[in-house]
PDB file of C-alpha atoms and ligand atoms in Angstrom:
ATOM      1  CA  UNK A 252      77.625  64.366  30.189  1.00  0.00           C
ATOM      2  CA  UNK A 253      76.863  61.042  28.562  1.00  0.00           C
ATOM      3  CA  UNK A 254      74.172  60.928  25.989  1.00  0.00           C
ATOM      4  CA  UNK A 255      72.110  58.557  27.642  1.00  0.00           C
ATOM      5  CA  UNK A 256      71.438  61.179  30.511  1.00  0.00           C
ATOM      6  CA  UNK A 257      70.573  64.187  28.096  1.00  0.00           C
ATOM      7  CA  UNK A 258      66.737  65.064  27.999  1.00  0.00           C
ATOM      8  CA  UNK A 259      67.244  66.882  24.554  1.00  0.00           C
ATOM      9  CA  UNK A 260      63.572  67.624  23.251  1.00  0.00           C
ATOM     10  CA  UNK A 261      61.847  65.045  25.584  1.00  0.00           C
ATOM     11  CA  UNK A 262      58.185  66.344  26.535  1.00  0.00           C
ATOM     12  CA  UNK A 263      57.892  66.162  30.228  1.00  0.00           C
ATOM     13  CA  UNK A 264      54.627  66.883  33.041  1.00  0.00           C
ATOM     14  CA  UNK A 265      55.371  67.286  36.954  1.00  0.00           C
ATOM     15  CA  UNK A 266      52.478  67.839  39.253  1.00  0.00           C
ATOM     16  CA  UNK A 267      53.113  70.207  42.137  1.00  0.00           C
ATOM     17  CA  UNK A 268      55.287  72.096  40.025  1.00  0.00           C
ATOM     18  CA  UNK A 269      55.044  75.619  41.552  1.00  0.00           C
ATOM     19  CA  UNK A 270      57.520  74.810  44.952  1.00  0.00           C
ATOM     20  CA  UNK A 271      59.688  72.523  46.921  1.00  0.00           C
ATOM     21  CA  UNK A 272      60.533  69.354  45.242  1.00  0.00           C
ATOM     22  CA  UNK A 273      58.683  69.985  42.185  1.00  0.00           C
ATOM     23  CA  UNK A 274      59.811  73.030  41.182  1.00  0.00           C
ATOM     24  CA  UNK A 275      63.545  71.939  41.670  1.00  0.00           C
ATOM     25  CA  UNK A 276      62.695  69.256  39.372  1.00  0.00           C
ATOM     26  CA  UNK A 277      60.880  71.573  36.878  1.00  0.00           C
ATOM     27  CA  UNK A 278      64.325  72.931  36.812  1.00  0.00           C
ATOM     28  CA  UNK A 279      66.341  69.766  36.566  1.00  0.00           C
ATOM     29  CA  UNK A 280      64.364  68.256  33.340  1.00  0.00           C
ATOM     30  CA  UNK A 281      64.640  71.469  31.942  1.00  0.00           C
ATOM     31  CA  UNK A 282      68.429  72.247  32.699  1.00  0.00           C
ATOM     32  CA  UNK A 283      68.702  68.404  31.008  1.00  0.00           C
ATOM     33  CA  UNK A 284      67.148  69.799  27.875  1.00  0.00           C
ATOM     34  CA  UNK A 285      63.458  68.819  28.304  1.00  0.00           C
ATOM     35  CA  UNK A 286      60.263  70.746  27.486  1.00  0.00           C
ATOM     36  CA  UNK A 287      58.307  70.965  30.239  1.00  0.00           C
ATOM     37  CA  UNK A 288      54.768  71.248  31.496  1.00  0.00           C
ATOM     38  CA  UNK A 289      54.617  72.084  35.399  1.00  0.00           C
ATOM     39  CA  UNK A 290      51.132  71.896  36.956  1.00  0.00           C
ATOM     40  CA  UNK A 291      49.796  73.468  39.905  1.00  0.00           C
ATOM     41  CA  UNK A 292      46.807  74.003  41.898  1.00  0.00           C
ATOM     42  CA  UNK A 293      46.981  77.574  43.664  1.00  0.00           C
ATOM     43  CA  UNK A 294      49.037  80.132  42.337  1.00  0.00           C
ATOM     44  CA  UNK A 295      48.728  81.606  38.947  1.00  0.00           C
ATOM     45  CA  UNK A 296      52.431  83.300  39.734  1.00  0.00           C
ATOM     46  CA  UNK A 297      53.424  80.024  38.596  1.00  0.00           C
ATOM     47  CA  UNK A 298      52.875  80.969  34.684  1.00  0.00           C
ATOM     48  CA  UNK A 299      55.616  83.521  35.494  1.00  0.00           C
ATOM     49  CA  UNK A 300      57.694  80.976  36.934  1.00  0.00           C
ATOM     50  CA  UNK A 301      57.485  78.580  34.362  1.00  0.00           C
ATOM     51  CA  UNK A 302      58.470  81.896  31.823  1.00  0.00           C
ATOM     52  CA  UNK A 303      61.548  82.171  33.718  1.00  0.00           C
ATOM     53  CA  UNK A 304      62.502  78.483  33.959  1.00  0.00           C
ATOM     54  CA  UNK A 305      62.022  78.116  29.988  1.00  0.00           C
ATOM     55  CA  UNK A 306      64.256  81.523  29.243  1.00  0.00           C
ATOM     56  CA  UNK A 307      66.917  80.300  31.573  1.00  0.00           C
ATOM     57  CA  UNK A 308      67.636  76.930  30.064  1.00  0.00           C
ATOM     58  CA  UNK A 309      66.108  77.849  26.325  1.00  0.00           C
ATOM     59  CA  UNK A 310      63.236  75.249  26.445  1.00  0.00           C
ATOM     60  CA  UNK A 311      59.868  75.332  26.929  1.00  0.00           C
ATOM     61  CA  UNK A 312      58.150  75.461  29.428  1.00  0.00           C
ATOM     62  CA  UNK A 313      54.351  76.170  30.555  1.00  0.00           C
ATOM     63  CA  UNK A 314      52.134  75.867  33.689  1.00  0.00           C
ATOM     64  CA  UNK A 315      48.680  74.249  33.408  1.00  0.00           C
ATOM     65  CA  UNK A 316      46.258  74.553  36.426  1.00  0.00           C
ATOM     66  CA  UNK A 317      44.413  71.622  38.026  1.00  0.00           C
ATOM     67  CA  UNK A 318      43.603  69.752  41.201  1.00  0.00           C
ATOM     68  CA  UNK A 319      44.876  66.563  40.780  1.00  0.00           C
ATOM     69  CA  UNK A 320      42.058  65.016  43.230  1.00  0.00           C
ATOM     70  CA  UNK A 321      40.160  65.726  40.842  1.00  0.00           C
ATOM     71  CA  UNK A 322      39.555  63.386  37.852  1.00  0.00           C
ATOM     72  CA  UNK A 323      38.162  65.153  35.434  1.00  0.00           C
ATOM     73  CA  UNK A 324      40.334  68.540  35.909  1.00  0.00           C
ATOM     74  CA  UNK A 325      43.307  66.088  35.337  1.00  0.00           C
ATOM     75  CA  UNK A 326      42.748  64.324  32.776  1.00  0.00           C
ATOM     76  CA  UNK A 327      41.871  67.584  30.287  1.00  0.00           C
ATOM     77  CA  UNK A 328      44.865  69.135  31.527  1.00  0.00           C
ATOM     78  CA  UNK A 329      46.858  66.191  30.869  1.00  0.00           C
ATOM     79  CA  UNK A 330      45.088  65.729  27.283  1.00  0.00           C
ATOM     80  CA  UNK A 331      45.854  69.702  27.068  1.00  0.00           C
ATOM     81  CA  UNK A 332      49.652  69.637  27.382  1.00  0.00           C
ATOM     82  CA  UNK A 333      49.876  66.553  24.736  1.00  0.00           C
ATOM     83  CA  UNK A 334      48.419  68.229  22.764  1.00  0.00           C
ATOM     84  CA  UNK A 335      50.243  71.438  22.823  1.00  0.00           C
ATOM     85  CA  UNK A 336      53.571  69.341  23.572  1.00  0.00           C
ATOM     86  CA  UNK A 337      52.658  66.759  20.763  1.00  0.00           C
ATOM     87  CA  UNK A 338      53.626  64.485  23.348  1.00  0.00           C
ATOM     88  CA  UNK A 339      54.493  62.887  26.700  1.00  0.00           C
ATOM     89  CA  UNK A 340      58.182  61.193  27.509  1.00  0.00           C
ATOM     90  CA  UNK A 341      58.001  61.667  31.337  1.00  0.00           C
ATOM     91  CA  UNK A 342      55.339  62.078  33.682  1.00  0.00           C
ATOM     92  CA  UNK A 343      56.820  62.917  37.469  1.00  0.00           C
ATOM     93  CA  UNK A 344      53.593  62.435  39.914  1.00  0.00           C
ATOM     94  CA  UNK A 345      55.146  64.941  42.738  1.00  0.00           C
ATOM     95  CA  UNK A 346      52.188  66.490  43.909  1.00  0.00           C
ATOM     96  CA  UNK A 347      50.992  65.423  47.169  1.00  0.00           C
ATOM     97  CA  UNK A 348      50.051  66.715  50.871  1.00  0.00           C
ATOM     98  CA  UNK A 349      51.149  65.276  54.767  1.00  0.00           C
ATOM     99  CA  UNK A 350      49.054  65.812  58.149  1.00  0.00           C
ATOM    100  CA  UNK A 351      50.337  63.755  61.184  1.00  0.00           C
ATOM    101  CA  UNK A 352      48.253  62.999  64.123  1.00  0.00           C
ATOM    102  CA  UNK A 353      47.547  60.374  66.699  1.00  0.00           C
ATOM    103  CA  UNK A 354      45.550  57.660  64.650  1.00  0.00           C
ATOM    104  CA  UNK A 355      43.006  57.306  67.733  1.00  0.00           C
ATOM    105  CA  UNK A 356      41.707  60.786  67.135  1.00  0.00           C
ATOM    106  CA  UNK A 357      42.379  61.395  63.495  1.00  0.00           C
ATOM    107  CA  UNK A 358      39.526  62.575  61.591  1.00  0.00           C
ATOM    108  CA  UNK A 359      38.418  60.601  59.034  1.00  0.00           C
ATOM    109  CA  UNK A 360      37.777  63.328  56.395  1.00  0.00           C
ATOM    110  CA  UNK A 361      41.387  64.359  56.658  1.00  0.00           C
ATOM    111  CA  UNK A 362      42.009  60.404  56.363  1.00  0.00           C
ATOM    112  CA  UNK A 363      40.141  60.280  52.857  1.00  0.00           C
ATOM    113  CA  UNK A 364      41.517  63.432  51.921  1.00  0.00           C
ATOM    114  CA  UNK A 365      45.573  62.397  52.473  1.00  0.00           C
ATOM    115  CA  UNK A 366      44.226  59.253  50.107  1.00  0.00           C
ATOM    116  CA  UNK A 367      42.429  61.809  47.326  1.00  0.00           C
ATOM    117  CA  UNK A 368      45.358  63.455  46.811  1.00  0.00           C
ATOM    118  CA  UNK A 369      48.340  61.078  47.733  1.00  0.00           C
ATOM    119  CA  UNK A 370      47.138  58.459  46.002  1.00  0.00           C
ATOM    120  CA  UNK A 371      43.762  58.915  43.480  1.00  0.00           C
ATOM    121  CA  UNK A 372      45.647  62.147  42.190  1.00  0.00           C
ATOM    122  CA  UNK A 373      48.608  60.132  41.362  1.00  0.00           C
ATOM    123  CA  UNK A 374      46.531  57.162  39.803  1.00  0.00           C
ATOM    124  CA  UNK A 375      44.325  60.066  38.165  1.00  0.00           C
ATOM    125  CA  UNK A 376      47.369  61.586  36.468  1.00  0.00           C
ATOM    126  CA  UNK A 377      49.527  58.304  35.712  1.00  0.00           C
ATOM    127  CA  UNK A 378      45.962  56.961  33.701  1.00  0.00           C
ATOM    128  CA  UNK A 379      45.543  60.038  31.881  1.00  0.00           C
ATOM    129  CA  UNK A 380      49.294  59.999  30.571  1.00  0.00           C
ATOM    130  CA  UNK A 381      49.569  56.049  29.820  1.00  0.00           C
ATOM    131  CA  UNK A 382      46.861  56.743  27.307  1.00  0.00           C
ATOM    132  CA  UNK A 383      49.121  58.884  25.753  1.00  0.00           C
ATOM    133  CA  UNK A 384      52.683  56.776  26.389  1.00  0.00           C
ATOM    134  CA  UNK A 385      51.039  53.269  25.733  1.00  0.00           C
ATOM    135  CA  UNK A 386      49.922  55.173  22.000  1.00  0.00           C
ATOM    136  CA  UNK A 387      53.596  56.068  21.693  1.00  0.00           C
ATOM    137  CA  UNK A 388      54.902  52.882  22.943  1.00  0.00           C
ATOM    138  CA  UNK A 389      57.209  55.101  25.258  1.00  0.00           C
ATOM    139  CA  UNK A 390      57.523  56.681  28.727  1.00  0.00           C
ATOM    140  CA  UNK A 391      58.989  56.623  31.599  1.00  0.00           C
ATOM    141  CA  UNK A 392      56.550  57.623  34.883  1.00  0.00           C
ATOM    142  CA  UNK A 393      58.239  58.304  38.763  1.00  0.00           C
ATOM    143  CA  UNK A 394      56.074  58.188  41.427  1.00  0.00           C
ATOM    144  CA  UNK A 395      56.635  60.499  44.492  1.00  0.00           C
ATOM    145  CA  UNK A 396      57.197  58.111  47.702  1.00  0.00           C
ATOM    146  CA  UNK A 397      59.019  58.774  50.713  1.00  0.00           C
ATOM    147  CA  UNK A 398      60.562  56.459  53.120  1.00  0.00           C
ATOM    148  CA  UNK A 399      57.510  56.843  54.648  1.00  0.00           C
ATOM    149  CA  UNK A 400      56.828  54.009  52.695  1.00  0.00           C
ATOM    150  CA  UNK A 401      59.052  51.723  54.290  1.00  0.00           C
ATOM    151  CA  UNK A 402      59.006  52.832  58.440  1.00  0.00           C
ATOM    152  CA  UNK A 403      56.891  54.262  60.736  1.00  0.00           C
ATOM    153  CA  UNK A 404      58.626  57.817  61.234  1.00  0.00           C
ATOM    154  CA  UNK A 405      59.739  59.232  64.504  1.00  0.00           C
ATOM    155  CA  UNK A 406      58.899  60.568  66.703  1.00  0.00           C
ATOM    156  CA  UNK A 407      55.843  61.938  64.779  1.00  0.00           C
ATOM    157  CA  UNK A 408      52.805  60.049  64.316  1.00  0.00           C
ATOM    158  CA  UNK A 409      52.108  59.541  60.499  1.00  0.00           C
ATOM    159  CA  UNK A 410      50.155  56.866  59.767  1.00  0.00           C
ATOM    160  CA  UNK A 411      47.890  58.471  57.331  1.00  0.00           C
ATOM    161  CA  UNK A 412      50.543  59.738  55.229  1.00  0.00           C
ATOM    162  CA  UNK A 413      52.866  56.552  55.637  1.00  0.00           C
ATOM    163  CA  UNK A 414      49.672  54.291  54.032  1.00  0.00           C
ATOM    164  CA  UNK A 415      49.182  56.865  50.867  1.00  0.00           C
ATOM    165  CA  UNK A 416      52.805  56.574  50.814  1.00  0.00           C
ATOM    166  CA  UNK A 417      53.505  52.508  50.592  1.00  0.00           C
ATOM    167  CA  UNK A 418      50.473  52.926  48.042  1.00  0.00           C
ATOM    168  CA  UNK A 419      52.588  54.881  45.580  1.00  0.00           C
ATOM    169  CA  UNK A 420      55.303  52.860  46.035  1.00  0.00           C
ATOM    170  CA  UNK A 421      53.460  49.489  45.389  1.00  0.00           C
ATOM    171  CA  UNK A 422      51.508  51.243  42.342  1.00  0.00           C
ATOM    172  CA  UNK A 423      55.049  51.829  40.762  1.00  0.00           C
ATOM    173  CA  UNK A 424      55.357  48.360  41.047  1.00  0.00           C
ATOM    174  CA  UNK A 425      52.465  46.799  39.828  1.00  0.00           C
ATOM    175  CA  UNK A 426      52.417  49.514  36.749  1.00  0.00           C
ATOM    176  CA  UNK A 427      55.693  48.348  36.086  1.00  0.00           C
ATOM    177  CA  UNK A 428      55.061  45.161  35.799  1.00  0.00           C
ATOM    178  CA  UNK A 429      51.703  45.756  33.804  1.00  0.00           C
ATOM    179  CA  UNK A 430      53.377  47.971  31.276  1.00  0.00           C
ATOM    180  CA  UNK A 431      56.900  46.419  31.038  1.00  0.00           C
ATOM    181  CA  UNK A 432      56.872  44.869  27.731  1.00  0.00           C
ATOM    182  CA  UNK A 433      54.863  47.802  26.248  1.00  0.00           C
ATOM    183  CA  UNK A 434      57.783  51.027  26.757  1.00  0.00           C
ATOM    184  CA  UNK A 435      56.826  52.401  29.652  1.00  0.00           C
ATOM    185  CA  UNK A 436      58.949  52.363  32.643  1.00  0.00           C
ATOM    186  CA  UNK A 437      57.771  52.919  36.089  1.00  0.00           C
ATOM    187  CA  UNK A 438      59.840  54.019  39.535  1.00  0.00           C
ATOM    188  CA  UNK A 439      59.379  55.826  42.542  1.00  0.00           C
ATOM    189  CA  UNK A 440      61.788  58.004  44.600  1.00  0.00           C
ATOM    190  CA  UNK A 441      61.822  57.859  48.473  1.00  0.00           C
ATOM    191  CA  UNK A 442      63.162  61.045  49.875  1.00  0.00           C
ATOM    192  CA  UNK A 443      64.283  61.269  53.090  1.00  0.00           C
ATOM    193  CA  UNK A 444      63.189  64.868  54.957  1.00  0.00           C
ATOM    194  CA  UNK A 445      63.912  67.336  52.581  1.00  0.00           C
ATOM    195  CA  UNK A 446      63.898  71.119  53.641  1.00  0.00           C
ATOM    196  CA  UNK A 447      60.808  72.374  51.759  1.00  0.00           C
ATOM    197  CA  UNK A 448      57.554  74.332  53.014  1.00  0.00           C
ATOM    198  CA  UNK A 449      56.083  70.752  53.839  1.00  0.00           C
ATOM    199  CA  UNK A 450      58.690  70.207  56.480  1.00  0.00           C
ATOM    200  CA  UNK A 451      58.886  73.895  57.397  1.00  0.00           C
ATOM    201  CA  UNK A 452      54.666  73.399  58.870  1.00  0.00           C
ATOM    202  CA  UNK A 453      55.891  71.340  61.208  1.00  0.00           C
ATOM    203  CA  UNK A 454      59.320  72.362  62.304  1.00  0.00           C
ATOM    204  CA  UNK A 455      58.172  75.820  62.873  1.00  0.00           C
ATOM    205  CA  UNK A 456      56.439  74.589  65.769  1.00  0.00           C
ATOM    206  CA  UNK A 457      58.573  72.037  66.632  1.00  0.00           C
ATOM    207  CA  UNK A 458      61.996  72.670  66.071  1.00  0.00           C
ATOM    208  CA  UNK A 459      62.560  69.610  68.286  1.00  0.00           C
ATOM    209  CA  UNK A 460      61.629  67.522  65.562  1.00  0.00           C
ATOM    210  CA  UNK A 461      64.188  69.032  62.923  1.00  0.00           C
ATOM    211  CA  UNK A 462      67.302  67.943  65.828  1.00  0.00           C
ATOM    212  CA  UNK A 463      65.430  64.368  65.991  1.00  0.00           C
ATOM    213  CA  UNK A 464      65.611  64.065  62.354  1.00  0.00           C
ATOM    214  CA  UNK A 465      68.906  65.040  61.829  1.00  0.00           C
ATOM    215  CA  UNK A 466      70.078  62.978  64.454  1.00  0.00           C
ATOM    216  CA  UNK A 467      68.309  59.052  63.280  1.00  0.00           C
ATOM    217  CA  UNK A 468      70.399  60.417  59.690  1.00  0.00           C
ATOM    218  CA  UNK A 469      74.117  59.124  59.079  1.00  0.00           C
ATOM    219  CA  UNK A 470      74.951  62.563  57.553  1.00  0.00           C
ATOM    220  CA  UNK A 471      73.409  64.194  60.833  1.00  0.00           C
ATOM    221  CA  UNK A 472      71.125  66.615  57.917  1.00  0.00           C
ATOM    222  CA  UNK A 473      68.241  66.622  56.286  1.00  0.00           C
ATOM    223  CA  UNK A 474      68.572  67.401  52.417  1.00  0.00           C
ATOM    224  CA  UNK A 475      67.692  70.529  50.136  1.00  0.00           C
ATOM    225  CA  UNK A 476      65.242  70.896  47.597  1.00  0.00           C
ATOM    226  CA  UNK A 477      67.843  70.684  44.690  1.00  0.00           C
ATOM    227  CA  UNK A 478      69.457  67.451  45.525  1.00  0.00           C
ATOM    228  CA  UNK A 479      66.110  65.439  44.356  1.00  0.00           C
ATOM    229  CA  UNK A 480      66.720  66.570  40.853  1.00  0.00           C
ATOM    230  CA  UNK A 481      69.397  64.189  39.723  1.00  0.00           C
ATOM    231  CA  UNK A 482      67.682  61.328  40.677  1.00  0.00           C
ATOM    232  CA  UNK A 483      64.569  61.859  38.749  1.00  0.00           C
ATOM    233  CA  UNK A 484      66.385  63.244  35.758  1.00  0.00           C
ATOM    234  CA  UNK A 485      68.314  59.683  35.524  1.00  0.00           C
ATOM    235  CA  UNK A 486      65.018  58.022  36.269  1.00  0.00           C
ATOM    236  CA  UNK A 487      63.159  59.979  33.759  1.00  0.00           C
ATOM    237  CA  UNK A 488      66.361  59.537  31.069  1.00  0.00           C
ATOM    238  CA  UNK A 489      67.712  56.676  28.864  1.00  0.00           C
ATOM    239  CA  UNK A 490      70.646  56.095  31.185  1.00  0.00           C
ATOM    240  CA  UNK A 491      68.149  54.283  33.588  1.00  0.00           C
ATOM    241  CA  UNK A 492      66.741  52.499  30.451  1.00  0.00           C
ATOM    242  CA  UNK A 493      66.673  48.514  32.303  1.00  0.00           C
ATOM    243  CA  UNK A 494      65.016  49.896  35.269  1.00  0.00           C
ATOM    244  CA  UNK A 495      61.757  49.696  36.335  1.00  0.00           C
ATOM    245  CA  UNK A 496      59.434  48.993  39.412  1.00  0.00           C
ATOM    246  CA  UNK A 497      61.891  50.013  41.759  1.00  0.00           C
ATOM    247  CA  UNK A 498      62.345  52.566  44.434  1.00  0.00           C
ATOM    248  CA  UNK A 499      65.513  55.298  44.411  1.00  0.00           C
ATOM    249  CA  UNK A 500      65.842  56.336  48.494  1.00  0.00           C
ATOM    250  CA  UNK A 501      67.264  59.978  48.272  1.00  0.00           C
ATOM    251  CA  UNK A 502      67.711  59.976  51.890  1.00  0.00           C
ATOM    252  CA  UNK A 503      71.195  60.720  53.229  1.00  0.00           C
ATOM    253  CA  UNK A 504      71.317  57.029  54.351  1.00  0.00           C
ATOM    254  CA  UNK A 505      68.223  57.330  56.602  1.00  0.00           C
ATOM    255  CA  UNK A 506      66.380  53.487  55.733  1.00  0.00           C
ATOM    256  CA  UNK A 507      70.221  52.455  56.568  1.00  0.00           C
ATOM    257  CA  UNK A 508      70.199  52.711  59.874  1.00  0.00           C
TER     258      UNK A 508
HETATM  259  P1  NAD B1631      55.371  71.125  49.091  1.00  0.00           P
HETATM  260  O1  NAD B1631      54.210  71.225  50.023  1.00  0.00           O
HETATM  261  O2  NAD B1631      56.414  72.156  49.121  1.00  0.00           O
HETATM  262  O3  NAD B1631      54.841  70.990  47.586  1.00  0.00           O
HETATM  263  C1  NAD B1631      53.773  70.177  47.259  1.00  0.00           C
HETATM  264  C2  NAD B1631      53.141  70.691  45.983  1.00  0.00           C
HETATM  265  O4  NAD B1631      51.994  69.886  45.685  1.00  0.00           O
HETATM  266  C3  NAD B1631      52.662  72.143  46.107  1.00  0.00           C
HETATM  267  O5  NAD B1631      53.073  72.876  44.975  1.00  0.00           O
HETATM  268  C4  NAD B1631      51.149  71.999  46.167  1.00  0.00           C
HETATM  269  O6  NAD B1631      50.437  73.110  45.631  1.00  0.00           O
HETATM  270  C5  NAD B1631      50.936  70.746  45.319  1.00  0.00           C
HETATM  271  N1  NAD B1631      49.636  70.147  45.603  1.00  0.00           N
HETATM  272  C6  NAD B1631      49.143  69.797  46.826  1.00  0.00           C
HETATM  273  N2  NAD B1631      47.892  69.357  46.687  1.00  0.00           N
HETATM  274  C7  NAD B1631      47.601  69.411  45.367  1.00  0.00           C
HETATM  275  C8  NAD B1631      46.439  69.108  44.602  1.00  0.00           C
HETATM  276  N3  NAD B1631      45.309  68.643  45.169  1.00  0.00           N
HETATM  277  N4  NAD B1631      46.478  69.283  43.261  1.00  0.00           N
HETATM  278  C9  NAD B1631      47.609  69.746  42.664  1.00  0.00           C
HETATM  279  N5  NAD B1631      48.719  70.069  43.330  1.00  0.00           N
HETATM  280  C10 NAD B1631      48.709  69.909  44.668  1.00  0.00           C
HETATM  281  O7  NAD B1631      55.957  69.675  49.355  1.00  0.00           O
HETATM  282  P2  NAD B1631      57.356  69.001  48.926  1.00  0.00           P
HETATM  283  O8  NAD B1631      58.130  68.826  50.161  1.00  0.00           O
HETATM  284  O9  NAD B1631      57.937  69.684  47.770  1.00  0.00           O
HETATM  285  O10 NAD B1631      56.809  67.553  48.511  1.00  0.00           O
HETATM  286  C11 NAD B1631      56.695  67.104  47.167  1.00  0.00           C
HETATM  287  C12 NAD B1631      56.417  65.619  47.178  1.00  0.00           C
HETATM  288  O11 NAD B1631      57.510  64.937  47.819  1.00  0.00           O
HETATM  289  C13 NAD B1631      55.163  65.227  47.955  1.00  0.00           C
HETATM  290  O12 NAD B1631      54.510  64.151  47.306  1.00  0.00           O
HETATM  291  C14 NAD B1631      55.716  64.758  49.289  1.00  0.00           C
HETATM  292  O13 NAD B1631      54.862  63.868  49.942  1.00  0.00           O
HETATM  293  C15 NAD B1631      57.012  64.116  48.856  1.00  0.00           C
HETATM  294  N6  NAD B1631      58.023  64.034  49.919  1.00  0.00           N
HETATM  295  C16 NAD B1631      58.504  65.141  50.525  1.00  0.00           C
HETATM  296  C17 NAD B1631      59.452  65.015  51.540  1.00  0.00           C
HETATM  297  C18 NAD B1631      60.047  66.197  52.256  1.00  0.00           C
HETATM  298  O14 NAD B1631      60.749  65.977  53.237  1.00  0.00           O
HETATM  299  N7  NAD B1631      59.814  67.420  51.828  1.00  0.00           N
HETATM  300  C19 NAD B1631      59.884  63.746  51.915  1.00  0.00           C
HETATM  301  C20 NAD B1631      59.359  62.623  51.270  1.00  0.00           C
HETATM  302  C21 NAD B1631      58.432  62.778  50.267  1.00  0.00           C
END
């Protein structure tokens, strides 16, 4: 491995730490050598998951509750883990929900809701943590996106979740620019679909929409869990240290085509 890509006693947060994407990435900053704080919202099995992640790779790692809608819940558990971490090289804002739906009939607290957590939760956590980084005069943050971002998915209806989406992406941006010149890097990733329990509501029902996906995909697939994790890890590490504001598509080619 070259030096630049180790995470060697970096101090790092992901929200929505407990499954899917997050947890593989939990596992990825940690297997890289980082310290790291997973949050989560609903299950307090994830303390024992976060025990296991930090024996397996010899780091450590904790879990800190909180709803990242919420402001307030947030920001103390933010200000909590710098304090017990001393501080905060990588935030990794991976928490976030999806709901599809026709947007004649979708209901509008379900609208606000996709936007509390998609996109106020983000903003929530990525405030909280530039207090910390801007102190510092270090950081690097990655946003969550999706190709969502960038197209209207099909055949699903998404709109909700495609606007939170091209809100994280263009909030990577702007914080980018904002922060440039002060240390702190900011990118998003864009998966494509990725075979986690997000996915796994819908294609229960409609296993229709897993052969549709697969087939608008060059590699005829949708991806795993585990291949987000280098991506962020070389976002989050000095190997990636002249870039900033942009968006990494982890997507098996599907914006290509
Ligand atoms: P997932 O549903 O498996 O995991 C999401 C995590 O976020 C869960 O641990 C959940 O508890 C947590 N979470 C949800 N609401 C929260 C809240 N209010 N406060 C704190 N935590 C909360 O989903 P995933 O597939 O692992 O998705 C992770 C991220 O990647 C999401 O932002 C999602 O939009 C994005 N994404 C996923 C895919 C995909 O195909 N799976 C594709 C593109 C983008």
């Amino acid at each position: 491995m070259l030096p630049e890509f180790s995470l060697k006693g970096k101090k790092a947060i992901v929200t929505g730490g407990a499954r899917g994407l997050g947890l593989e990435i939990c596992r990825g900053l940690a297997e890289s050598g980082a310290d790291v704080a997973l949050m989560y919202v609903s299950s307090d099995k994830t303390h024992d998951t976060a025990a296991e992640i930090g024996k397996e790779f010899n780091v450590t790692c904790k879990a800190y509750k909180a709803n990242i809608a919420d402001a307030k819940e947030t920001q103390e558990a933010i200000d909590q883990i710098h304090k017990d971490f001393g501080r905060i090289d990588v935030f990794v804002a991976n928490a976030g929900i999806s709901q599809n739906g026709n947007a004649e009939t979708f209901d509008l607290n379900d609208w606000k809701h996709l936007f509390d957590v998609n996109v106020h939760g983000v903003f929530y956590g990525v405030q909280a943590v530039s207090k910390h980084m801007l102190e510092q005069g270090s950081g690097s943050i990655i946003l969550m996106s999706s190709v969502s971002a960038y197209l209207a998915n099909q055949p699903q209806y998404q709109c909700a979740y495609n606007c939170t989406k091209a809100s994280v992406s263009m909030m990577g941006k702007c914080l980018a620019y904002e922060w440039g010149t002060r240390g702190i890097r900011v990118n998003s990733v864009c998966p494509g679909y990725m075979r986690t329990d997000m996915l796994e509501q819908f294609t229960s029902k409609r296993p229709d929409l897993a052969e549709a996906w697969n087939s608008l995909n060059p590699m005829k697939r949708m991806g795993v869990p585990k291949e987000i994790k280098g991506a962020v890890v070389f976002l989050a590490s000095e190997a990636s240290s002249y870039i900033t504001g942009s968006d990494l598509f982890v997507d098996g080619g599907y914006t290509a085509m």
